[in-house]
Amino acid sequence: MLKNRYYLLINQFLISLTVFFVGIEFALGQQAKPAGQEAKPVAPAPIEKFEIPKLEIIVPTNDDEGSSKKSSAKALNACKKFAKYFQKNSGIWATGPFSEVKCTASGSKSKVDVSSYQWVMKTERNSDDTAIFEIFFRRGSTMISQAKLELENSMPVVPLMQQSKLGREIAAYLSISLPMRSYITKADLKVGHSISSKVENIGSHLPPKNLTIFTATLKDDVWMTTVYGSMVLKEGSSKKATWQVSAISALPIENDVYLVQQTEDRTPLLEDLKNIIVDKNSSFFNKLFRVGRSAYIGFRYGIPLKAENSLITKSPSIGLLGEFRSGILKGFRFNYDMTPKSKLKTDAGVESYETSRLQLGYAFGKQLDWPVIHWVDLTPRLGITNIEYKNELYQSDGEETSTSASFTQRRAPTTALEIGAESRHQFFLARAWLSQTFSIGVVKLDKNFKTNTFKFGLDLYKDLIKLKSMRITGLGFYSFDKTTITNTQKEESDQVEIESLSLGVSYLGFGLTLSW
């Protein structure tokens, strides 16, 4: 009984507290409103409306073409050709969404009226050779993405714009992805009014049968549409299409321009169109066109610092290296390094050593957005190795004897695996790497031997000279190279047999690379 009374008291207290706060809120509200005057509703935040759509295209001027005035003019000329396909009565289905299109070189100050050109297209090809076309709606200083096309392993943006057929298809994909396919003026919005245009086929797709006429406003990054009518395809083929206004409702007085978009689902059309673009962009001829457009070659010269065998310190390391960064050979790397023949005379005899290696590999890399490491890659390699080591021994009277210890490998096949990481900064690039090389099987020449080579190093690259489309880069490096030779089958002989031999050496060196 006592317990129920406690519950009743608590409930009465909570009800009284609620009534008190409601009364306070009502009193404050009445105090804020002047006597005899009703509270006015708060006006909603302004939202953007479609004006006559205008587009600004920002085109890269250093897209594998250097940064000269000539390359800038070339990029802008290509952009102007590309821009036509976005204008009304142009493009594949002659239904371009924009009334005006202007081109601006990247890095230059835009000369367009941002209040009028609310649409912006940014184009680039990133370090992964991915060409990116992206259209944004500009709302103040904010850019809201509306359509995007990414083409992996692509040729540069400017050559894509220069190809008329491929350029039209790229423009069609972006236009169809936008909220509006085209626009129509209020004067043409009469039932029975027809609009005809020349068109091009997209695969097996014919022009859309039904079009929706609407207006749109942007609120909280979402387009809010109001439908005012529709159009029906009266005549459609791969060359010509005629749409007729079939229904129209009362139109707002303040609107002179209305937007048009196809009623049917656009997904199948966009998927087929992208496949067409990717196939053409990835064709053999386009890939062949890109071979050598981005690559580098260089040489290295290493001075031996410290070695397990003093014989090795008498011979430097000389190397050539190169990589393709575009086209069908993108990722292909080659390395050639050699140590010239060196001799060391001792009281016991004459020791000599020389080696050379040629390796071809393919790098699988990934861009990272880490604080220190910005790129990692894994490179499997195949190669050919030549090694010759001899140790001619003397008899006690100082004359040479036929007794010797030797090892020879000629054109021995090898396999290798290299792991690398890069840290990219404003004034230099640092690359750390390590690799392991193995003999493929046991190469039987005059003896049964196999070799393993372990290497690691740190390379520092610094740009020295920048030309129009080329760059000369200085290289400084430290590396450690250890080769182990093992006799897998010792034979009975009067000759001195090598059971195993370890040759390790550190190098400090320099070099130059030429990239384009």
Short mmCIF file of C-alpha atoms in Angstrom, two decimals:
data_model
loop_
_atom_site.label_atom_id
_atom_site.label_comp_id
_atom_site.label_asym_id
_atom_site.label_seq_id
_atom_site.Cartn_x
_atom_site.Cartn_y
_atom_site.Cartn_z
CA MET A 1 0.00 0.00 0.00
CA LEU A 2 2.79 2.37 0.96
CA LYS A 3 4.65 1.47 -2.23
CA ASN A 4 1.64 2.49 -4.42
CA ARG A 5 1.45 5.86 -2.64
CA TYR A 6 5.10 6.53 -3.51
CA TYR A 7 4.42 5.76 -7.20
CA LEU A 8 1.40 8.10 -7.17
CA LEU A 9 3.41 10.97 -5.66
CA ILE A 10 6.21 10.57 -8.24
CA ASN A 11 3.73 10.64 -11.16
CA GLN A 12 2.06 13.80 -9.81
CA PHE A 13 5.45 15.47 -9.47
CA LEU A 14 6.44 14.68 -13.08
CA ILE A 15 3.09 15.95 -14.43
CA SER A 16 3.44 19.21 -12.47
CA LEU A 17 7.03 19.68 -13.75
CA THR A 18 5.89 19.19 -17.34
CA VAL A 19 3.05 21.70 -16.99
CA PHE A 20 5.49 24.21 -15.47
CA PHE A 21 7.97 24.06 -18.39
CA VAL A 22 5.19 24.22 -21.00
CA GLY A 23 3.84 27.32 -19.31
CA ILE A 24 7.30 28.96 -19.28
CA GLU A 25 7.76 28.23 -23.01
CA PHE A 26 4.29 29.67 -23.84
CA ALA A 27 4.97 32.80 -21.82
CA LEU A 28 8.31 33.40 -23.53
CA GLY A 29 6.67 32.94 -26.92
CA GLN A 30 3.95 35.49 -26.12
CA GLN A 31 6.56 37.93 -24.86
CA ALA A 32 8.60 37.65 -28.09
CA LYS A 33 5.49 38.47 -30.22
CA PRO A 34 4.40 42.12 -30.22
CA ALA A 35 0.87 42.74 -29.00
CA GLY A 36 -1.76 42.65 -31.69
CA GLN A 37 0.57 41.06 -34.23
CA GLU A 38 0.56 37.45 -35.37
CA ALA A 39 3.87 35.56 -35.64
CA LYS A 40 5.07 35.35 -39.24
CA PRO A 41 6.24 31.99 -40.65
CA VAL A 42 9.97 31.71 -41.21
CA ALA A 43 10.90 31.78 -44.91
CA PRO A 44 12.60 28.60 -46.15
CA ALA A 45 16.28 28.77 -47.15
CA PRO A 46 16.77 29.71 -50.80
CA ILE A 47 17.30 26.84 -53.24
CA GLU A 48 19.03 26.93 -56.62
CA LYS A 49 17.03 26.79 -59.84
CA PHE A 50 18.03 25.70 -63.30
CA GLU A 51 18.78 28.61 -65.55
CA ILE A 52 19.58 28.03 -69.22
CA PRO A 53 22.30 25.39 -68.65
CA LYS A 54 25.85 26.49 -69.50
CA LEU A 55 29.01 24.42 -69.09
CA GLU A 56 32.67 25.27 -68.43
CA ILE A 57 35.22 22.54 -69.33
CA ILE A 58 38.59 22.67 -67.56
CA VAL A 59 41.11 20.85 -69.74
CA PRO A 60 44.66 19.82 -68.68
CA THR A 61 47.44 21.57 -70.59
CA ASN A 62 50.31 19.34 -69.38
CA ASP A 63 48.70 16.02 -70.27
CA ASP A 64 51.87 14.28 -71.58
CA GLU A 65 52.46 17.32 -73.78
CA GLY A 66 54.57 19.55 -71.54
CA SER A 67 53.37 22.94 -70.33
CA SER A 68 54.32 25.20 -73.23
CA LYS A 69 52.02 27.68 -74.97
CA LYS A 70 51.88 25.31 -77.93
CA SER A 71 50.55 22.43 -75.81
CA SER A 72 48.07 24.79 -74.13
CA ALA A 73 46.73 25.89 -77.53
CA LYS A 74 46.52 22.25 -78.65
CA ALA A 75 44.53 21.30 -75.54
CA LEU A 76 42.09 24.19 -75.96
CA ASN A 77 41.54 23.41 -79.65
CA ALA A 78 40.78 19.78 -78.79
CA CYS A 79 38.41 20.93 -76.05
CA LYS A 80 36.49 23.22 -78.42
CA LYS A 81 35.89 20.26 -80.74
CA PHE A 82 34.78 18.14 -77.79
CA ALA A 83 32.56 20.92 -76.42
CA LYS A 84 30.29 20.89 -79.50
CA TYR A 85 28.88 17.49 -78.50
CA PHE A 86 27.38 18.95 -75.30
CA GLN A 87 25.39 21.67 -77.01
CA LYS A 88 21.75 21.47 -77.97
CA ASN A 89 21.11 19.83 -81.37
CA SER A 90 24.58 18.25 -81.25
CA GLY A 91 25.93 14.98 -79.92
CA ILE A 92 24.92 11.42 -80.76
CA TRP A 93 21.17 11.91 -80.28
CA ALA A 94 21.32 15.64 -81.02
CA THR A 95 19.97 16.44 -77.58
CA GLY A 96 22.93 18.17 -75.90
CA PRO A 97 21.99 19.60 -72.47
CA PHE A 98 23.83 22.94 -72.63
CA SER A 99 23.20 26.16 -74.51
CA GLU A 100 26.83 27.32 -74.27
CA VAL A 101 30.11 25.54 -73.54
CA LYS A 102 33.45 27.26 -72.88
CA CYS A 103 36.92 25.78 -72.40
CA THR A 104 39.41 26.88 -69.75
CA ALA A 105 43.02 25.72 -69.47
CA SER A 106 43.87 24.19 -66.10
CA GLY A 107 45.95 26.53 -63.98
CA SER A 108 44.67 29.63 -65.75
CA LYS A 109 42.13 32.02 -64.29
CA SER A 110 38.59 31.26 -65.36
CA LYS A 111 36.98 34.07 -67.35
CA VAL A 112 33.40 32.78 -67.20
CA ASP A 113 30.58 34.25 -65.13
CA VAL A 114 30.20 31.64 -62.37
CA SER A 115 26.61 32.76 -61.74
CA SER A 116 25.77 31.90 -65.35
CA TYR A 117 28.05 28.88 -65.89
CA GLN A 118 26.74 26.78 -63.02
CA TRP A 119 28.06 23.55 -64.53
CA VAL A 120 31.77 22.64 -64.52
CA MET A 121 33.56 19.67 -66.07
CA LYS A 122 36.98 18.70 -64.70
CA THR A 123 39.21 16.43 -66.75
CA GLU A 124 42.50 14.75 -65.87
CA ARG A 125 44.58 11.60 -66.26
CA ASN A 126 46.01 10.52 -62.92
CA SER A 127 49.24 8.67 -62.10
CA ASP A 128 47.49 5.32 -62.68
CA ASP A 129 46.76 6.29 -66.32
CA THR A 130 43.06 6.60 -65.53
CA ALA A 131 41.31 9.30 -67.56
CA ILE A 132 38.60 11.05 -65.52
CA PHE A 133 35.74 13.18 -66.85
CA GLU A 134 33.50 14.60 -64.10
CA ILE A 135 30.70 17.18 -64.29
CA PHE A 136 29.81 19.21 -61.20
CA PHE A 137 26.98 21.58 -60.33
CA ARG A 138 28.50 24.72 -58.84
CA ARG A 139 26.68 26.08 -55.78
CA GLY A 140 28.74 28.97 -54.46
CA SER A 141 32.15 27.53 -53.58
CA THR A 142 30.77 23.98 -53.36
CA MET A 143 31.02 21.50 -56.24
CA ILE A 144 28.38 18.74 -56.32
CA SER A 145 29.24 15.81 -58.61
CA GLN A 146 26.51 14.98 -61.15
CA ALA A 147 28.16 12.71 -63.75
CA LYS A 148 31.48 10.85 -63.87
CA LEU A 149 33.33 8.60 -66.32
CA GLU A 150 36.61 6.81 -65.48
CA LEU A 151 38.67 5.02 -68.15
CA GLU A 152 41.51 2.84 -66.85
CA ASN A 153 44.75 2.39 -68.79
CA SER A 154 43.68 5.27 -70.97
CA MET A 155 45.44 7.51 -73.42
CA PRO A 156 45.72 11.16 -72.26
CA VAL A 157 42.61 13.35 -72.09
CA VAL A 158 43.53 15.61 -75.02
CA PRO A 159 43.88 12.77 -77.61
CA LEU A 160 40.55 11.37 -76.36
CA MET A 161 38.90 14.71 -77.09
CA GLN A 162 40.52 14.84 -80.53
CA GLN A 163 38.93 11.55 -81.68
CA SER A 164 35.58 12.61 -83.08
CA LYS A 165 33.66 9.33 -82.70
CA LEU A 166 35.06 8.48 -79.26
CA GLY A 167 34.66 12.07 -78.10
CA ARG A 168 30.98 12.06 -79.10
CA GLU A 169 30.40 8.82 -77.19
CA ILE A 170 32.10 10.15 -74.06
CA ALA A 171 29.98 13.30 -74.28
CA ALA A 172 26.83 11.19 -74.74
CA TYR A 173 27.61 9.10 -71.65
CA LEU A 174 28.11 12.18 -69.50
CA SER A 175 25.05 13.98 -70.92
CA ILE A 176 22.75 10.99 -70.40
CA SER A 177 24.05 10.65 -66.81
CA LEU A 178 22.99 14.22 -65.96
CA PRO A 179 19.59 15.10 -64.46
CA MET A 180 18.58 16.59 -67.83
CA ARG A 181 19.17 15.29 -71.36
CA SER A 182 18.30 18.61 -73.00
CA TYR A 183 16.10 21.67 -72.55
CA ILE A 184 13.15 23.24 -74.36
CA THR A 185 11.84 26.81 -74.41
CA LYS A 186 8.38 27.82 -73.30
CA ALA A 187 7.49 28.94 -76.85
CA ASP A 188 7.83 25.35 -78.11
CA LEU A 189 5.68 23.81 -75.37
CA LYS A 190 2.43 23.38 -77.28
CA VAL A 191 0.57 20.14 -77.76
CA GLY A 192 1.32 18.79 -81.22
CA HIS A 193 4.56 20.76 -81.62
CA SER A 194 7.32 18.55 -83.10
CA ILE A 195 11.09 18.65 -82.72
CA SER A 196 13.22 16.77 -85.25
CA SER A 197 16.96 16.18 -85.39
CA LYS A 198 19.63 13.99 -86.94
CA VAL A 199 20.87 11.27 -84.63
CA GLU A 200 23.45 8.48 -84.44
CA ASN A 201 22.80 4.99 -83.16
CA ILE A 202 24.25 3.74 -79.87
CA GLY A 203 24.78 0.01 -80.33
CA SER A 204 21.31 -1.54 -80.63
CA HIS A 205 19.64 1.37 -78.81
CA LEU A 206 17.28 3.66 -80.70
CA PRO A 207 16.27 7.15 -79.52
CA PRO A 208 14.02 7.09 -76.40
CA LYS A 209 10.30 6.72 -77.01
CA ASN A 210 9.13 9.00 -74.21
CA LEU A 211 10.56 12.22 -72.83
CA THR A 212 9.52 14.00 -69.62
CA ILE A 213 9.32 17.82 -69.44
CA PHE A 214 10.07 19.25 -66.00
CA THR A 215 11.74 21.89 -63.84
CA ALA A 216 14.20 21.16 -61.04
CA THR A 217 15.53 22.81 -57.91
CA LEU A 218 18.38 21.71 -55.69
CA LYS A 219 17.63 21.32 -52.01
CA ASP A 220 20.04 19.63 -49.59
CA ASP A 221 22.04 18.22 -52.53
CA VAL A 222 18.93 16.49 -53.93
CA TRP A 223 17.12 17.56 -57.12
CA MET A 224 13.44 18.24 -56.57
CA THR A 225 11.50 18.01 -59.85
CA THR A 226 8.09 19.20 -61.00
CA VAL A 227 6.69 17.56 -64.15
CA TYR A 228 4.79 19.77 -66.63
CA GLY A 229 4.40 17.56 -69.72
CA SER A 230 5.68 14.80 -71.97
CA MET A 231 6.88 14.13 -75.50
CA VAL A 232 6.43 11.01 -77.63
CA LEU A 233 8.70 9.66 -80.36
CA LYS A 234 6.78 9.81 -83.65
CA GLU A 235 9.63 8.84 -85.96
CA GLY A 236 12.80 7.17 -84.83
CA SER A 237 15.68 5.51 -86.64
CA SER A 238 19.45 5.38 -86.44
CA LYS A 239 19.64 8.62 -88.46
CA LYS A 240 16.62 10.75 -87.56
CA ALA A 241 14.23 11.23 -84.66
CA THR A 242 11.07 13.31 -84.25
CA TRP A 243 9.43 13.92 -80.87
CA GLN A 244 6.03 15.53 -80.46
CA VAL A 245 4.63 17.28 -77.39
CA SER A 246 1.79 15.01 -76.29
CA ALA A 247 0.66 16.59 -73.04
CA ILE A 248 1.28 19.86 -71.23
CA SER A 249 -0.09 21.42 -68.06
CA ALA A 250 -0.33 25.05 -66.98
CA LEU A 251 3.14 26.56 -67.04
CA PRO A 252 4.53 28.99 -64.46
CA ILE A 253 4.80 32.54 -65.77
CA GLU A 254 8.34 33.01 -64.45
CA ASN A 255 9.83 29.98 -66.24
CA ASP A 256 10.98 30.34 -69.84
CA VAL A 257 13.15 27.19 -69.98
CA TYR A 258 12.15 23.62 -69.17
CA LEU A 259 14.28 20.50 -68.94
CA VAL A 260 13.92 17.23 -70.82
CA GLN A 261 14.95 13.71 -69.85
CA GLN A 262 13.97 10.28 -71.12
CA THR A 263 11.27 8.52 -69.12
CA GLU A 264 12.70 4.99 -69.49
CA ASP A 265 15.44 3.57 -67.28
CA ARG A 266 18.82 4.90 -68.46
CA THR A 267 20.96 2.16 -66.81
CA PRO A 268 21.10 -0.36 -69.73
CA LEU A 269 21.92 2.43 -72.17
CA LEU A 270 24.70 3.81 -69.96
CA GLU A 271 26.20 0.34 -69.41
CA ASP A 272 26.31 -0.42 -73.14
CA LEU A 273 27.66 3.02 -73.96
CA LYS A 274 30.47 2.67 -71.42
CA ASN A 275 31.40 -0.76 -72.81
CA ILE A 276 31.63 0.77 -76.29
CA ILE A 277 33.89 3.56 -74.98
CA VAL A 278 36.13 1.18 -72.99
CA ASP A 279 36.54 -1.18 -75.96
CA LYS A 280 37.57 1.64 -78.27
CA ASN A 281 39.86 3.27 -75.71
CA SER A 282 41.48 -0.11 -75.01
CA SER A 283 41.85 -1.15 -78.64
CA PHE A 284 45.24 -2.38 -79.82
CA PHE A 285 45.88 0.70 -81.91
CA ASN A 286 45.15 3.09 -79.06
CA LYS A 287 47.37 1.09 -76.72
CA LEU A 288 50.07 1.00 -79.37
CA PHE A 289 49.70 4.76 -79.74
CA ARG A 290 50.44 5.19 -76.05
CA VAL A 291 53.61 3.03 -75.99
CA GLY A 292 56.59 5.18 -75.16
CA ARG A 293 54.55 8.33 -74.52
CA SER A 294 55.45 8.02 -70.84
CA ALA A 295 58.64 6.21 -69.87
CA TYR A 296 62.13 6.67 -68.49
CA ILE A 297 65.63 5.29 -69.00
CA GLY A 298 68.73 5.83 -66.91
CA PHE A 299 72.13 4.60 -65.83
CA ARG A 300 73.77 3.96 -62.45
CA TYR A 301 77.41 3.89 -61.38
CA GLY A 302 78.21 2.37 -58.00
CA ILE A 303 81.52 2.63 -56.14
CA PRO A 304 82.24 -0.36 -53.87
CA LEU A 305 82.60 0.57 -50.21
CA LYS A 306 83.07 -2.62 -48.26
CA ALA A 307 83.13 -6.25 -49.35
CA GLU A 308 83.50 -9.71 -47.83
CA ASN A 309 86.21 -10.38 -50.40
CA SER A 310 88.74 -7.64 -51.23
CA LEU A 311 88.62 -8.80 -54.88
CA ILE A 312 85.14 -7.25 -55.24
CA THR A 313 86.26 -3.81 -54.08
CA LYS A 314 88.35 -3.42 -57.24
CA SER A 315 85.38 -3.35 -59.59
CA PRO A 316 82.52 -0.80 -59.76
CA SER A 317 78.89 -1.62 -60.53
CA ILE A 318 77.49 -0.24 -63.80
CA GLY A 319 73.80 -0.46 -64.58
CA LEU A 320 71.05 0.52 -67.03
CA LEU A 321 67.38 0.72 -66.08
CA GLY A 322 64.09 1.68 -67.65
CA GLU A 323 60.31 1.51 -67.35
CA PHE A 324 57.26 2.09 -69.55
CA ARG A 325 54.42 3.96 -67.87
CA SER A 326 51.71 3.89 -70.55
CA GLY A 327 50.33 1.79 -73.39
CA ILE A 328 50.36 -1.97 -73.72
CA LEU A 329 53.81 -2.06 -72.07
CA LYS A 330 52.76 -0.09 -69.00
CA GLY A 331 54.53 -1.56 -65.96
CA PHE A 332 57.26 -3.24 -68.04
CA ARG A 333 60.73 -2.78 -66.47
CA PHE A 334 64.22 -3.79 -67.50
CA ASN A 335 67.51 -3.78 -65.60
CA TYR A 336 71.03 -4.56 -66.76
CA ASP A 337 73.96 -4.41 -64.38
CA MET A 338 77.53 -5.61 -64.62
CA THR A 339 80.83 -5.57 -62.75
CA PRO A 340 83.84 -5.52 -65.10
CA LYS A 341 86.49 -8.21 -64.66
CA SER A 342 88.77 -7.58 -61.69
CA LYS A 343 91.96 -9.41 -60.67
CA LEU A 344 93.70 -9.75 -57.33
CA LYS A 345 97.21 -11.18 -57.04
CA THR A 346 98.24 -12.84 -53.80
CA ASP A 347 101.09 -15.05 -52.65
CA ALA A 348 98.87 -18.05 -53.29
CA GLY A 349 97.86 -17.15 -56.86
CA VAL A 350 95.62 -14.96 -59.02
CA GLU A 351 91.93 -14.49 -58.24
CA SER A 352 89.46 -12.99 -60.77
CA TYR A 353 85.74 -12.24 -60.86
CA GLU A 354 83.18 -10.72 -63.26
CA THR A 355 79.43 -10.79 -63.58
CA SER A 356 76.49 -9.41 -65.59
CA ARG A 357 72.72 -9.69 -65.24
CA LEU A 358 69.82 -8.84 -67.53
CA GLN A 359 66.35 -8.88 -65.98
CA LEU A 360 62.90 -8.13 -67.44
CA GLY A 361 59.93 -7.64 -65.14
CA TYR A 362 56.40 -6.34 -64.80
CA ALA A 363 55.43 -4.12 -61.86
CA PHE A 364 52.09 -4.35 -60.08
CA GLY A 365 51.69 -1.09 -58.17
CA LYS A 366 49.18 0.66 -55.94
CA GLN A 367 48.82 4.31 -54.98
CA LEU A 368 48.55 4.95 -51.23
CA ASP A 369 47.42 7.98 -49.26
CA TRP A 370 49.62 7.31 -46.24
CA PRO A 371 51.67 9.95 -44.41
CA VAL A 372 55.09 8.61 -45.52
CA ILE A 373 54.55 5.83 -48.10
CA HIS A 374 52.72 6.96 -51.22
CA TRP A 375 53.32 4.03 -53.60
CA VAL A 376 54.11 0.31 -53.30
CA ASP A 377 54.84 -2.22 -56.04
CA LEU A 378 55.65 -5.88 -56.52
CA THR A 379 57.79 -6.84 -59.53
CA PRO A 380 58.39 -10.46 -60.60
CA ARG A 381 61.32 -10.79 -63.02
CA LEU A 382 62.94 -13.27 -65.38
CA GLY A 383 66.54 -12.91 -66.43
CA ILE A 384 69.86 -14.25 -67.62
CA THR A 385 73.00 -14.23 -65.50
CA ASN A 386 76.68 -14.58 -66.40
CA ILE A 387 79.20 -15.19 -63.61
CA GLU A 388 82.83 -16.23 -63.79
CA TYR A 389 85.10 -16.77 -60.80
CA LYS A 390 88.62 -18.20 -60.98
CA ASN A 391 91.40 -18.76 -58.47
CA GLU A 392 94.62 -19.98 -60.16
CA LEU A 393 96.98 -21.41 -57.54
CA TYR A 394 100.82 -21.36 -57.49
CA GLN A 395 103.24 -24.11 -56.59
CA SER A 396 105.81 -23.45 -53.92
CA ASP A 397 108.40 -22.40 -56.55
CA GLY A 398 106.12 -19.60 -57.74
CA GLU A 399 105.14 -21.11 -61.09
CA GLU A 400 101.51 -21.57 -62.10
CA THR A 401 99.97 -25.00 -61.72
CA SER A 402 96.93 -26.55 -63.33
CA THR A 403 95.35 -26.81 -59.91
CA SER A 404 92.59 -24.18 -59.67
CA ALA A 405 89.25 -23.39 -58.15
CA SER A 406 86.74 -22.00 -60.66
CA PHE A 407 83.09 -21.37 -61.30
CA THR A 408 81.48 -20.37 -64.59
CA GLN A 409 77.84 -19.69 -65.49
CA ARG A 410 76.91 -18.49 -68.97
CA ARG A 411 73.39 -17.39 -69.92
CA ALA A 412 71.96 -19.06 -66.84
CA PRO A 413 68.19 -18.46 -66.47
CA THR A 414 67.09 -16.82 -63.22
CA THR A 415 63.91 -15.64 -61.57
CA ALA A 416 63.58 -12.76 -59.14
CA LEU A 417 61.03 -10.93 -57.00
CA GLU A 418 61.35 -7.27 -56.00
CA ILE A 419 59.32 -5.27 -53.48
CA GLY A 420 59.49 -1.47 -53.52
CA ALA A 421 57.99 1.50 -51.69
CA GLU A 422 58.14 5.18 -52.61
CA SER A 423 57.81 8.39 -50.64
CA ARG A 424 57.04 11.35 -52.91
CA HIS A 425 57.77 14.92 -51.82
CA GLN A 426 57.82 18.32 -53.45
CA PHE A 427 61.56 18.38 -54.14
CA PHE A 428 62.58 14.72 -54.25
CA LEU A 429 61.42 11.12 -54.45
CA ALA A 430 62.77 8.36 -52.20
CA ARG A 431 62.48 4.68 -53.08
CA ALA A 432 63.40 1.73 -50.85
CA TRP A 433 63.55 -1.74 -52.37
CA LEU A 434 64.73 -5.31 -51.84
CA SER A 435 64.95 -8.27 -54.20
CA GLN A 436 65.86 -11.95 -54.23
CA THR A 437 67.19 -13.72 -57.34
CA PHE A 438 67.34 -17.52 -57.75
CA SER A 439 68.76 -19.86 -60.37
CA ILE A 440 66.05 -21.71 -62.28
CA GLY A 441 67.01 -25.32 -61.60
CA VAL A 442 70.68 -26.34 -61.53
CA VAL A 443 72.73 -25.19 -64.50
CA LYS A 444 75.24 -27.88 -65.40
CA LEU A 445 78.21 -26.54 -67.33
CA ASP A 446 81.65 -27.61 -66.18
CA LYS A 447 80.32 -27.98 -62.63
CA ASN A 448 76.94 -28.29 -60.91
CA PHE A 449 76.34 -24.92 -59.27
CA LYS A 450 73.45 -22.73 -58.35
CA THR A 451 73.40 -19.08 -57.30
CA ASN A 452 71.23 -16.90 -55.09
CA THR A 453 71.49 -13.11 -54.99
CA PHE A 454 70.00 -10.90 -52.32
CA LYS A 455 69.92 -7.13 -52.81
CA PHE A 456 68.43 -4.11 -51.10
CA GLY A 457 68.87 -0.39 -51.50
CA LEU A 458 67.67 3.17 -51.16
CA ASP A 459 67.38 5.51 -54.18
CA LEU A 460 66.91 9.29 -54.08
CA TYR A 461 65.69 11.13 -57.20
CA LYS A 462 65.85 14.90 -57.71
CA ASP A 463 64.75 16.80 -60.83
CA LEU A 464 67.62 18.70 -62.40
CA ILE A 465 66.41 19.98 -65.78
CA LYS A 466 62.83 20.29 -67.08
CA LEU A 467 62.35 20.57 -70.82
CA LYS A 468 59.13 20.92 -72.85
CA SER A 469 58.19 17.26 -72.67
CA MET A 470 61.23 15.69 -70.99
CA ARG A 471 62.85 15.76 -67.60
CA ILE A 472 66.42 14.96 -66.52
CA THR A 473 66.63 13.64 -62.98
CA GLY A 474 69.67 13.09 -60.79
CA LEU A 475 69.99 9.84 -58.84
CA GLY A 476 71.91 9.03 -55.69
CA PHE A 477 71.80 5.55 -54.18
CA TYR A 478 73.10 3.07 -51.64
CA SER A 479 72.80 -0.68 -52.25
CA PHE A 480 73.99 -3.99 -50.85
CA ASP A 481 74.50 -7.01 -53.10
CA LYS A 482 75.29 -10.51 -51.85
CA THR A 483 75.73 -13.47 -54.21
CA THR A 484 76.04 -16.99 -52.84
CA ILE A 485 77.46 -19.76 -55.08
CA THR A 486 76.82 -23.36 -54.02
CA ASN A 487 78.30 -26.58 -55.45
CA THR A 488 75.38 -29.02 -55.49
CA GLN A 489 77.39 -32.06 -56.61
CA LYS A 490 81.04 -32.30 -55.68
CA GLU A 491 83.05 -34.51 -58.04
CA GLU A 492 86.31 -36.39 -57.45
CA SER A 493 89.08 -34.53 -59.25
CA ASP A 494 92.62 -33.28 -58.88
CA GLN A 495 91.20 -29.77 -59.12
CA VAL A 496 90.36 -27.81 -56.01
CA GLU A 497 86.61 -27.88 -55.65
CA ILE A 498 84.47 -24.93 -54.49
CA GLU A 499 81.89 -26.06 -51.99
CA SER A 500 80.39 -22.59 -51.52
CA LEU A 501 81.40 -19.00 -52.07
CA SER A 502 79.85 -15.83 -50.65
CA LEU A 503 80.47 -12.48 -52.33
CA GLY A 504 78.86 -9.51 -50.56
CA VAL A 505 79.51 -5.86 -51.31
CA SER A 506 78.02 -2.41 -50.56
CA TYR A 507 77.86 0.36 -53.15
CA LEU A 508 77.42 4.10 -52.97
CA GLY A 509 76.66 5.64 -56.32
CA PHE A 510 75.03 8.17 -58.58
CA GLY A 511 73.22 8.27 -61.91
CA LEU A 512 70.94 10.13 -64.29
CA THR A 513 67.51 9.34 -65.73
CA LEU A 514 65.68 10.79 -68.71
CA SER A 515 61.88 10.68 -68.47
CA TRP A 516 59.07 11.85 -70.74
#
